[in-house]
PDB file of C-alpha atoms in Angstrom:
ATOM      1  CA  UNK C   1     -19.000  -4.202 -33.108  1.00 88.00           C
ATOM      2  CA  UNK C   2     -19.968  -7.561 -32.604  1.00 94.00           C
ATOM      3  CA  UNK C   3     -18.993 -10.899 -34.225  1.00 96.00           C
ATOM      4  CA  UNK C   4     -21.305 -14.337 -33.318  1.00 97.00           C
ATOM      5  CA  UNK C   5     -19.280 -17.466 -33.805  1.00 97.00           C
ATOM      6  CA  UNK C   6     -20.614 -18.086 -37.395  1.00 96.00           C
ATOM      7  CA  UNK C   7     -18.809 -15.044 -38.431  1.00 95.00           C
ATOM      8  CA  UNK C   8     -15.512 -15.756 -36.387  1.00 96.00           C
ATOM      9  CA  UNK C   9     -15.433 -19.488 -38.104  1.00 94.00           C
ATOM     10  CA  UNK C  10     -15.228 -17.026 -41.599  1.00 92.00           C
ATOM     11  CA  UNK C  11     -12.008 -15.294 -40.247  1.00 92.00           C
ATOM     12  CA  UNK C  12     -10.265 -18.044 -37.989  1.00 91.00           C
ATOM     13  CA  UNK C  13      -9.090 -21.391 -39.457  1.00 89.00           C
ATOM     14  CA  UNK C  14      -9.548 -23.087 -36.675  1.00 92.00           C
ATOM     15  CA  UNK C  15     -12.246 -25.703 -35.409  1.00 94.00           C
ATOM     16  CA  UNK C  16     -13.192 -27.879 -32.693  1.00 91.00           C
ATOM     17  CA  UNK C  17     -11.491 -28.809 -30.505  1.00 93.00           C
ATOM     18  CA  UNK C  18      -9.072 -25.664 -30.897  1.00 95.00           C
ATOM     19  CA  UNK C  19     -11.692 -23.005 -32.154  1.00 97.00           C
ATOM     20  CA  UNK C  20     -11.166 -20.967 -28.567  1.00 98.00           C
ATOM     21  CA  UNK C  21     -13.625 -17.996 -29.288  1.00 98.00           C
ATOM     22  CA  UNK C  22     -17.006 -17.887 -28.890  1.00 98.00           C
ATOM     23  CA  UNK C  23     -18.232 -14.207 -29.423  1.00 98.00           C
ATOM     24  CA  UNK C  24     -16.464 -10.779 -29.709  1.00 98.00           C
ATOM     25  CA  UNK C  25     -18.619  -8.266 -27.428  1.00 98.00           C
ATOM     26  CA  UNK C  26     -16.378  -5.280 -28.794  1.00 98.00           C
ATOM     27  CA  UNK C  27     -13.962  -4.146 -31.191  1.00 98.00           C
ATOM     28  CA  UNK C  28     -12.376  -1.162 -31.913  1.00 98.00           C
ATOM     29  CA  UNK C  29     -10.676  -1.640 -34.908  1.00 97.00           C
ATOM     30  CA  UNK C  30      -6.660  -0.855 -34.851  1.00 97.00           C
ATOM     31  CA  UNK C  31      -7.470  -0.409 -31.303  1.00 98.00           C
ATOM     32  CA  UNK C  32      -8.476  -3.106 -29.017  1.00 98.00           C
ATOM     33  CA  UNK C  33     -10.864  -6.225 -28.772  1.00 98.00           C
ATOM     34  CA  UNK C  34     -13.169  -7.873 -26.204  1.00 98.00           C
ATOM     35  CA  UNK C  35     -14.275 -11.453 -26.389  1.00 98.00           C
ATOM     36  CA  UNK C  36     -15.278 -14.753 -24.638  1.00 98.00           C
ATOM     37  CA  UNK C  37     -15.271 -18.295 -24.701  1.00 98.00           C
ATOM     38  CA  UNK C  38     -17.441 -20.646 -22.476  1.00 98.00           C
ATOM     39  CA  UNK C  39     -15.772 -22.811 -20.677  1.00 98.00           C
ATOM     40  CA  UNK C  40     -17.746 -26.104 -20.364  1.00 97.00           C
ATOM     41  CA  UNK C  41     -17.063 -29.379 -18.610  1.00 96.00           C
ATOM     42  CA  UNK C  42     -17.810 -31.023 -21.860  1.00 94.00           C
ATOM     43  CA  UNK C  43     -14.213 -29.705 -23.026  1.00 94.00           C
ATOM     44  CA  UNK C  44     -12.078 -32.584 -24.218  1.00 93.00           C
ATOM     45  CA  UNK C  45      -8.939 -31.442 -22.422  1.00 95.00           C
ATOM     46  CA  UNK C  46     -10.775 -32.275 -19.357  1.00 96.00           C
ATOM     47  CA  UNK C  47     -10.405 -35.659 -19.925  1.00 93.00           C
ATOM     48  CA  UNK C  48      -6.801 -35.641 -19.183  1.00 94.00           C
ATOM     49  CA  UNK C  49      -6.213 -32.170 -17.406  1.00 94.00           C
ATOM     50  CA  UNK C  50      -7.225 -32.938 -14.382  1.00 92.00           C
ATOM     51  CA  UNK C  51      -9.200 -36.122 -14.136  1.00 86.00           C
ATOM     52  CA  UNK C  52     -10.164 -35.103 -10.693  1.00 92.00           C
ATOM     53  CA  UNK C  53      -9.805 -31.752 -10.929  1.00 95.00           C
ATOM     54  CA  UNK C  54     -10.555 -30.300 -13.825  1.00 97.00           C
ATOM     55  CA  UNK C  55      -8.383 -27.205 -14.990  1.00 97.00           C
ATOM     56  CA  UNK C  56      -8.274 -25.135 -18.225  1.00 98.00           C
ATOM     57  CA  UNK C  57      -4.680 -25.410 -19.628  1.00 98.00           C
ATOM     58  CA  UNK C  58      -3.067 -21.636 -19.589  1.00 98.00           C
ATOM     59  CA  UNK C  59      -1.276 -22.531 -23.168  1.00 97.00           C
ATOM     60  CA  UNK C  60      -5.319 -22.841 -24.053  1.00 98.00           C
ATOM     61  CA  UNK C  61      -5.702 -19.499 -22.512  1.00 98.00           C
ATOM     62  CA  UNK C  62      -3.018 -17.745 -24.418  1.00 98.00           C
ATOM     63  CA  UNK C  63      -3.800 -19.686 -27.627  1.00 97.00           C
ATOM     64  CA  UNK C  64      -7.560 -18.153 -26.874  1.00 98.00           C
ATOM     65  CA  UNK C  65      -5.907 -14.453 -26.512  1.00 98.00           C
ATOM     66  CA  UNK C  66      -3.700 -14.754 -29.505  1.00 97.00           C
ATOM     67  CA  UNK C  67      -7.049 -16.126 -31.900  1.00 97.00           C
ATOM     68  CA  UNK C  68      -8.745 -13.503 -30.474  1.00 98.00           C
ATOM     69  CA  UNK C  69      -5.711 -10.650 -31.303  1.00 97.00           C
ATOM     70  CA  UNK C  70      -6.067 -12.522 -35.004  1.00 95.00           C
ATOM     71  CA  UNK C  71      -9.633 -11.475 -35.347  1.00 96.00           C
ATOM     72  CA  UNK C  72      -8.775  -7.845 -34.380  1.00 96.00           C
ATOM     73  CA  UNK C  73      -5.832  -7.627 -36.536  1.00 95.00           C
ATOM     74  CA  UNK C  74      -7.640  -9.566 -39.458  1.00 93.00           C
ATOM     75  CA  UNK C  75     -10.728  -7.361 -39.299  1.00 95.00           C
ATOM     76  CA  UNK C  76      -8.210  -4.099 -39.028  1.00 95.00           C
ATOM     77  CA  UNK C  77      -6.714  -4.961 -41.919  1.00 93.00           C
ATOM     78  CA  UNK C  78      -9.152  -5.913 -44.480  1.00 91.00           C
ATOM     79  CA  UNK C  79     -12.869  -4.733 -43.151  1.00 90.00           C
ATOM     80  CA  UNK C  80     -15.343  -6.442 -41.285  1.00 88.00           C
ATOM     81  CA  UNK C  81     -16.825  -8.168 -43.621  1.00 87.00           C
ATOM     82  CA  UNK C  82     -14.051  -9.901 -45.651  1.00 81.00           C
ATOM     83  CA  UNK C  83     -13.236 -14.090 -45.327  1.00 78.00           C
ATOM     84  CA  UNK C  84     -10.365 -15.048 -44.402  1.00 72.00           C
ATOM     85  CA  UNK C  85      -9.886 -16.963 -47.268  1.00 72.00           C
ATOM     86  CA  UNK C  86      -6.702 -16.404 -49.042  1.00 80.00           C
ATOM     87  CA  UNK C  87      -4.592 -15.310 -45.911  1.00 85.00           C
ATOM     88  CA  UNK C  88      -3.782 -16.473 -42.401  1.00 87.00           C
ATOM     89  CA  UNK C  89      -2.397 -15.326 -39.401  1.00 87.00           C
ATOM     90  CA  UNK C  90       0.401 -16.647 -37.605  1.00 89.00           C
ATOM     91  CA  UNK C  91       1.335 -17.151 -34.003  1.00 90.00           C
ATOM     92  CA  UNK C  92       4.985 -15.401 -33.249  1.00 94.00           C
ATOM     93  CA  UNK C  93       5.760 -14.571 -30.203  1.00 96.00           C
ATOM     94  CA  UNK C  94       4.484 -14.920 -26.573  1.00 97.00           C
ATOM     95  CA  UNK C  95       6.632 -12.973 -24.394  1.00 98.00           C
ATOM     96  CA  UNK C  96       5.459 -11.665 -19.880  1.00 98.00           C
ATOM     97  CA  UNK C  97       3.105 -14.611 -19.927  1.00 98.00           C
ATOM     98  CA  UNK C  98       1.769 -14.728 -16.170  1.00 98.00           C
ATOM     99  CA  UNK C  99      -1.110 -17.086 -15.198  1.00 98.00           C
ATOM    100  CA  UNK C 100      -2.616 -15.695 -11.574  1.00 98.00           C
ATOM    101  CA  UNK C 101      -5.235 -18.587 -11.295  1.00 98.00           C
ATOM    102  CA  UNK C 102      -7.163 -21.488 -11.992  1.00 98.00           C
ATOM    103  CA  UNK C 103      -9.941 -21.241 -14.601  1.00 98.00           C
ATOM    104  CA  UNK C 104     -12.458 -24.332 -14.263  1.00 97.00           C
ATOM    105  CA  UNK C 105     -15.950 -25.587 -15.971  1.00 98.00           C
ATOM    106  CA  UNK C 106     -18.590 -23.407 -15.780  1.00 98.00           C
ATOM    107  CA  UNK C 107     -16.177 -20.200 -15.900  1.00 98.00           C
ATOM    108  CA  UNK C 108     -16.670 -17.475 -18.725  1.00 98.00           C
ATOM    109  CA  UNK C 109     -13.382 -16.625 -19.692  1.00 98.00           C
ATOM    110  CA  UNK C 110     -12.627 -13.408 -21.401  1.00 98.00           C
ATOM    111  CA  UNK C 111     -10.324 -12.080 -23.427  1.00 98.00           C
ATOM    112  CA  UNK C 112      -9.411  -8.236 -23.443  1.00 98.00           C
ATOM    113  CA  UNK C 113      -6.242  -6.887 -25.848  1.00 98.00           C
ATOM    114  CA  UNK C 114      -5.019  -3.885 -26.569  1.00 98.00           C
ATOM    115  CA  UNK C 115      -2.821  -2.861 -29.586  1.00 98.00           C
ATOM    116  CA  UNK C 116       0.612  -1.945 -28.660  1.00 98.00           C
ATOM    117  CA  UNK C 117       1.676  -1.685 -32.103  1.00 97.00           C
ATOM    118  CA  UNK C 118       1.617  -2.928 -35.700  1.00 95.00           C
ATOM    119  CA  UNK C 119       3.193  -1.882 -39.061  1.00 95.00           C
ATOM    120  CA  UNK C 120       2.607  -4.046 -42.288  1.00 89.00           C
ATOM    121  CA  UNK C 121       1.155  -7.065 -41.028  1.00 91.00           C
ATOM    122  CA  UNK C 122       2.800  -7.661 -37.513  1.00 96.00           C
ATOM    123  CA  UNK C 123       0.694  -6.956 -35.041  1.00 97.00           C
ATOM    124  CA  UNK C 124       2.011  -6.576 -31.120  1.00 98.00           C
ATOM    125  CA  UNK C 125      -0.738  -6.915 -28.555  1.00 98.00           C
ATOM    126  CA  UNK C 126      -1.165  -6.713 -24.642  1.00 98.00           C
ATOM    127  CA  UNK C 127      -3.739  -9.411 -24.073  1.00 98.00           C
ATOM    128  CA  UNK C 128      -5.622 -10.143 -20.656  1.00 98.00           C
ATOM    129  CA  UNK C 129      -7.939 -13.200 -19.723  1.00 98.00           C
ATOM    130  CA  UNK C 130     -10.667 -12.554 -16.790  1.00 99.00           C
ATOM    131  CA  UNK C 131     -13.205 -14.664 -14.799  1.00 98.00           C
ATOM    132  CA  UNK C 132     -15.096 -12.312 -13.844  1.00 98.00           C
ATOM    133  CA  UNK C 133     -13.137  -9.128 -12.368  1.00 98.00           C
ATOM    134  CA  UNK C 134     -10.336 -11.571 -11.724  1.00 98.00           C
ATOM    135  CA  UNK C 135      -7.540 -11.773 -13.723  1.00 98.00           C
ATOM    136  CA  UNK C 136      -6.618 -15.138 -14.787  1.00 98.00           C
ATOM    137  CA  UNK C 137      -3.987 -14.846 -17.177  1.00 98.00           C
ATOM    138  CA  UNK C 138      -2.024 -12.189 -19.540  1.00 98.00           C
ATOM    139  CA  UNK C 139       0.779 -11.943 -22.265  1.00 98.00           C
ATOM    140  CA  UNK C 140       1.967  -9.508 -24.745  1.00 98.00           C
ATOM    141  CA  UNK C 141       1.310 -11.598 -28.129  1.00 98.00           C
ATOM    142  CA  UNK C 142       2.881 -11.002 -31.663  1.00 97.00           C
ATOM    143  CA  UNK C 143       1.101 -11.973 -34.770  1.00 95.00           C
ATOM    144  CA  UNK C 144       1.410 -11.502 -38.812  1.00 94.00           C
ATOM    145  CA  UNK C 145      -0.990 -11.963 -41.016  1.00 91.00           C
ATOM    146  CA  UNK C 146       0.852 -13.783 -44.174  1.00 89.00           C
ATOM    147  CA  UNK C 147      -0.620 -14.964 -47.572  1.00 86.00           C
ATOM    148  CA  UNK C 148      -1.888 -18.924 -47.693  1.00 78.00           C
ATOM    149  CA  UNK C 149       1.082 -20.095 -50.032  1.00 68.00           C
ATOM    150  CA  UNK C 150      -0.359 -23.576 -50.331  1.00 64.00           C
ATOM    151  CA  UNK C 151      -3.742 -22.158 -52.227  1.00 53.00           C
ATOM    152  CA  UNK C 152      -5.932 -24.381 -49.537  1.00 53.00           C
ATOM    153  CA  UNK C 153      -8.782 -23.360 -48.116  1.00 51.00           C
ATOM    154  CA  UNK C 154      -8.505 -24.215 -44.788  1.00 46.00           C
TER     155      UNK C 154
END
């Protein structure tokens, strides 16, 4: 199953500059998901991280993982084809966060998680971030999924 960045803007509240997926490539759902983001030079954090030389934050990369974990456990929850209007999910816990190396413009970085558990609407995921066949970055990430109490659309 594949999701193009029209239908991951329906799930995930989030937008530019902190909209950190691109395209899922795979999802199994209750199971795992695969996704991407492009990592351009034309990324604003760039401006300030490094001037000189330029490096993708790792709290970028795990915030990528963990919006990524949101779309799996979103979808898992309540279909593929539902909004996520009327619900969000929230960030928990990041807990074994490594980062092994650098990821710079022009790298594809993606995202690979695995469910470890969930019951209700926590979710515990194993997430890994890859140039390539190199791994960049991973953490075990814990998200719920919670009712919008403020009645916004967001």
């Amino acid at each position: 199953m594949e999701f193009n960045i029209k239908r991951i803007r329906e799930i995930l509240p989030h937008r530019f500059p902190l909209l950190l997926v691109d395209r899922v490539v795979h999802m199994d759902l209750d199971k795992k998901i695969e996704a991407y983001k492009n990592i351009t030079i034309n990324e604003e954090v760039f401006c300030g991280h490094f001037p000189g030389k330029p490096i993708y934050p790792g709290v970028f990369i795990i915030e990528g993982l963990a919006q990524a974990g949101g779309i799996l456990a979103f979808s898992s929850m309540f279909g593929t084809d539902t909004t996520g209007d009327g619900k969000i999910v929230y960030f928990m816990s990041i807990d074994k966060a490594k980062f092994r190396s650098p990821v710079e413009p022009g790298d594809r970085l993606d995202y690979h998680l695995n469910v470890l558990k969930h019951k209700g609407g926590i979710w515990l995921l194993n997430g890994q971030a890859y140039v390539g066949d190199k791994l960049v970055a991973q953490a075990e990430l814990m998200a719920k999924i919670i009712d919008n109490i403020d009645g916004e659309k967001i």
